Coordinates of C-alpha atoms and ligand atoms in Angstrom, one line a residue:
M1 CA -6.6 -29.9 -6.0
A2 CA -7.5 -26.0 -6.0
L3 CA -7.8 -24.3 -3.4
I4 CA -11.5 -21.7 -2.8
K5 CA -12.8 -19.9 -0.7
C6 CA -15.3 -20.9 2.3
K7 CA -18.7 -19.3 1.3
E8 CA -18.9 -18.8 5.6
C9 CA -15.9 -17.4 6.7
E10 CA -14.1 -16.7 3.3
K11 CA -11.2 -18.4 3.8
Q12 CA -9.0 -20.7 2.0
I13 CA -10.0 -24.7 1.5
S14 CA -9.3 -27.5 -0.4
S15 CA -11.5 -27.9 -2.8
S16 CA -12.4 -31.7 -2.1
A17 CA -13.6 -30.4 1.5
K18 CA -16.6 -31.4 2.2
I19 CA -16.5 -29.0 5.3
C20 CA -14.6 -26.2 5.9
P21 CA -11.3 -27.0 8.7
H22 CA -12.1 -22.9 9.9
C23 CA -15.1 -22.7 10.4
G24 CA -17.3 -25.7 9.8
A25 CA -19.7 -24.8 7.0
K26 CA -21.1 -27.2 4.4
V27 CA -18.8 -26.4 1.2
K28 CA -21.1 -27.0 -1.6
K29 CA -20.4 -27.4 -4.9
I30 CA -21.2 -27.1 -8.2
G31 CA -22.0 -30.5 -9.8
Y32 CA -20.7 -31.5 -13.0
L33 CA -23.6 -31.8 -14.6
R34 CA -24.9 -28.3 -13.4
R35 CA -22.2 -26.5 -14.5
F36 CA -21.7 -28.6 -18.5
L37 CA -25.5 -27.3 -18.3
I38 CA -25.3 -24.2 -18.0
I39 CA -22.1 -23.7 -19.8
F40 CA -25.0 -25.3 -22.5
F41 CA -27.2 -22.6 -22.0
V42 CA -25.3 -19.9 -22.4
I43 CA -23.7 -21.1 -25.9
I44 CA -27.2 -21.8 -27.1
L45 CA -27.8 -18.4 -25.9
V46 CA -24.6 -16.8 -27.6
L47 CA -25.5 -18.6 -30.9
I48 CA -29.5 -17.7 -30.7
T49 CA -28.7 -13.9 -30.2
Y50 CA -25.0 -14.4 -33.4
E51 CA -28.1 -15.5 -35.6
E52 CA -30.6 -13.0 -34.5
F53 CA -28.3 -9.9 -35.3
F54 CA -26.8 -11.5 -38.3
N55 CA -29.2 -12.8 -39.9
Y56 CA -29.2 -11.3 -43.1
G57 CA -31.3 -13.7 -44.5
T58 CA -31.7 -15.2 -47.7
E59 CA -28.9 -15.6 -50.7
L60 CA -29.1 -14.1 -54.0
T61 CA -25.7 -13.1 -56.6
F62 CA -26.4 -11.0 -59.7
N63 CA -22.9 -9.8 -61.3
K64 CA -21.1 -10.4 -58.4
G65 CA -23.8 -8.2 -55.9
Q66 CA -24.6 -9.9 -52.8
L67 CA -28.6 -9.3 -52.1
F68 CA -30.4 -10.4 -48.6
Y69 CA -33.8 -11.1 -48.5
T70 CA -35.8 -11.3 -45.3
S71 CA -38.4 -13.7 -45.0
S72 CA -41.3 -10.8 -45.4
V73 CA -40.3 -10.2 -49.6
S74 CA -40.6 -12.6 -51.3
K75 CA -38.0 -14.3 -53.6
E76 CA -39.2 -12.9 -57.2
E77 CA -39.7 -9.7 -54.6
A78 CA -35.7 -9.7 -54.7
K79 CA -34.5 -11.0 -57.4
K80 CA -37.4 -8.1 -60.3
L81 CA -34.8 -6.2 -57.8
G82 CA -31.9 -7.7 -58.4
K83 CA -32.4 -7.6 -61.8
Y84 CA -32.8 -4.0 -62.0
L85 CA -29.7 -2.9 -60.0
V86 CA -27.5 -5.1 -62.6
E87 CA -29.9 -3.1 -65.8
Q88 CA -28.7 0.4 -63.8
D89 CA -24.9 -0.6 -63.2
F90 CA -26.0 -0.8 -59.8
F91 CA -25.1 -4.2 -59.7
D92 CA -21.7 -3.1 -61.7
G93 CA -19.4 -5.5 -60.9
N94 CA -17.9 -4.5 -58.1
E95 CA -18.6 -6.5 -54.2
K96 CA -22.1 -4.6 -53.2
T97 CA -24.3 -5.9 -50.8
V98 CA -27.6 -5.1 -50.5
Q99 CA -30.2 -5.8 -47.9
L100 CA -34.1 -6.1 -48.4
N101 CA -36.9 -5.3 -45.5
K102 CA -39.9 -5.2 -46.0
A103 CA -42.4 -3.2 -42.7
G104 CA -45.6 -2.8 -42.4
N105 CA -45.6 -1.9 -46.7
T106 CA -42.4 0.1 -46.9
Y107 CA -39.9 -1.4 -48.8
Q108 CA -37.0 -1.4 -47.0
F109 CA -33.8 -0.5 -49.1
R110 CA -30.5 -1.4 -46.7
M111 CA -27.1 -1.1 -48.6
V112 CA -23.7 -0.6 -47.2
A113 CA -21.8 3.0 -47.4
K114 CA -18.8 4.6 -46.5
K115 CA -19.1 6.4 -43.3
G116 CA -19.9 9.5 -43.9
V117 CA -21.1 9.4 -46.8
E118 CA -24.0 11.7 -46.0
K119 CA -22.0 14.8 -46.1
D120 CA -21.1 14.4 -49.6
P121 CA -24.1 17.6 -51.0
V122 CA -25.3 14.6 -53.9
I123 CA -25.4 12.0 -52.7
I124 CA -28.4 12.2 -49.9
P125 CA -30.5 14.0 -53.1
S126 CA -29.4 11.1 -55.5
M127 CA -31.2 9.1 -53.4
K128 CA -34.4 10.2 -52.7
Q129 CA -34.4 10.2 -56.0
F130 CA -33.8 6.6 -56.5
C131 CA -36.4 6.2 -54.1
R132 CA -38.5 6.7 -56.5
E133 CA -37.2 5.1 -59.0
L134 CA -37.6 1.7 -56.9
S135 CA -40.9 2.5 -56.0
W136 CA -41.9 3.0 -60.3
N137 CA -40.3 0.7 -62.0
V138 CA -39.4 -2.6 -59.2
F139 CA -42.5 -2.4 -56.0
D140 CA -45.3 -1.7 -58.4
G141 CA -45.7 2.3 -56.5
A142 CA -45.3 1.0 -52.8
R143 CA -43.7 3.2 -50.4
V144 CA -39.8 2.7 -50.7
E145 CA -36.7 3.6 -48.2
I146 CA -33.0 3.6 -48.2
H147 CA -31.1 3.0 -45.6
L148 CA -27.2 3.7 -45.3
C149 CA -25.8 1.1 -43.5
N150 CA -22.0 0.0 -42.3
S151 CA -20.4 -3.3 -43.2
L152 CA -23.0 -5.6 -40.6
L153 CA -26.0 -4.3 -42.4
I154 CA -26.9 -2.2 -39.2
T155 CA -28.8 1.2 -40.3
K156 CA -26.8 4.9 -39.8
I157 CA -29.4 6.9 -42.2
V158 CA -32.7 6.7 -43.4
V159 CA -33.5 8.4 -47.0
I160 CA -37.0 8.2 -47.8
P161 CA -38.8 9.7 -51.0
E162 CA -40.2 12.8 -49.7
Ligands
ZN1 ZN1 -14.9 -21.4 6.7

């Protein structure tokens, strides 16, 4: 038996009491079924949010490189990119994670990058060049952006070709 606070007079009463012995107010309790349902819905909500947040897409592996592609991109496009990244030695046998997404007509090549990598003066120009190369060689001239992301694939910096 536990002690709870009366909602009316805020004095401590037994959790099994139906009426507060101090003020006579009715003690309302959340039933087990209701409590169970509340917990159940909270768990579902957390799972949905987690899924949304960490849904990187479908995974393909190329030479130990992980390539996730979202539902806005076809498997063929993802495979073409993966093969190209192996040819270019981007997927060089070390573990790397990239994600391919498409927003409107723009392909987003999202990659995990170390924090502060943009401070290296050669990184941004070479990324811009890489955008153009991806556009020409993989995406039939469509616009490509590179997103430098943290390890959770959350965009930190967007590199556009211009
Ligand atoms: Zn009371």
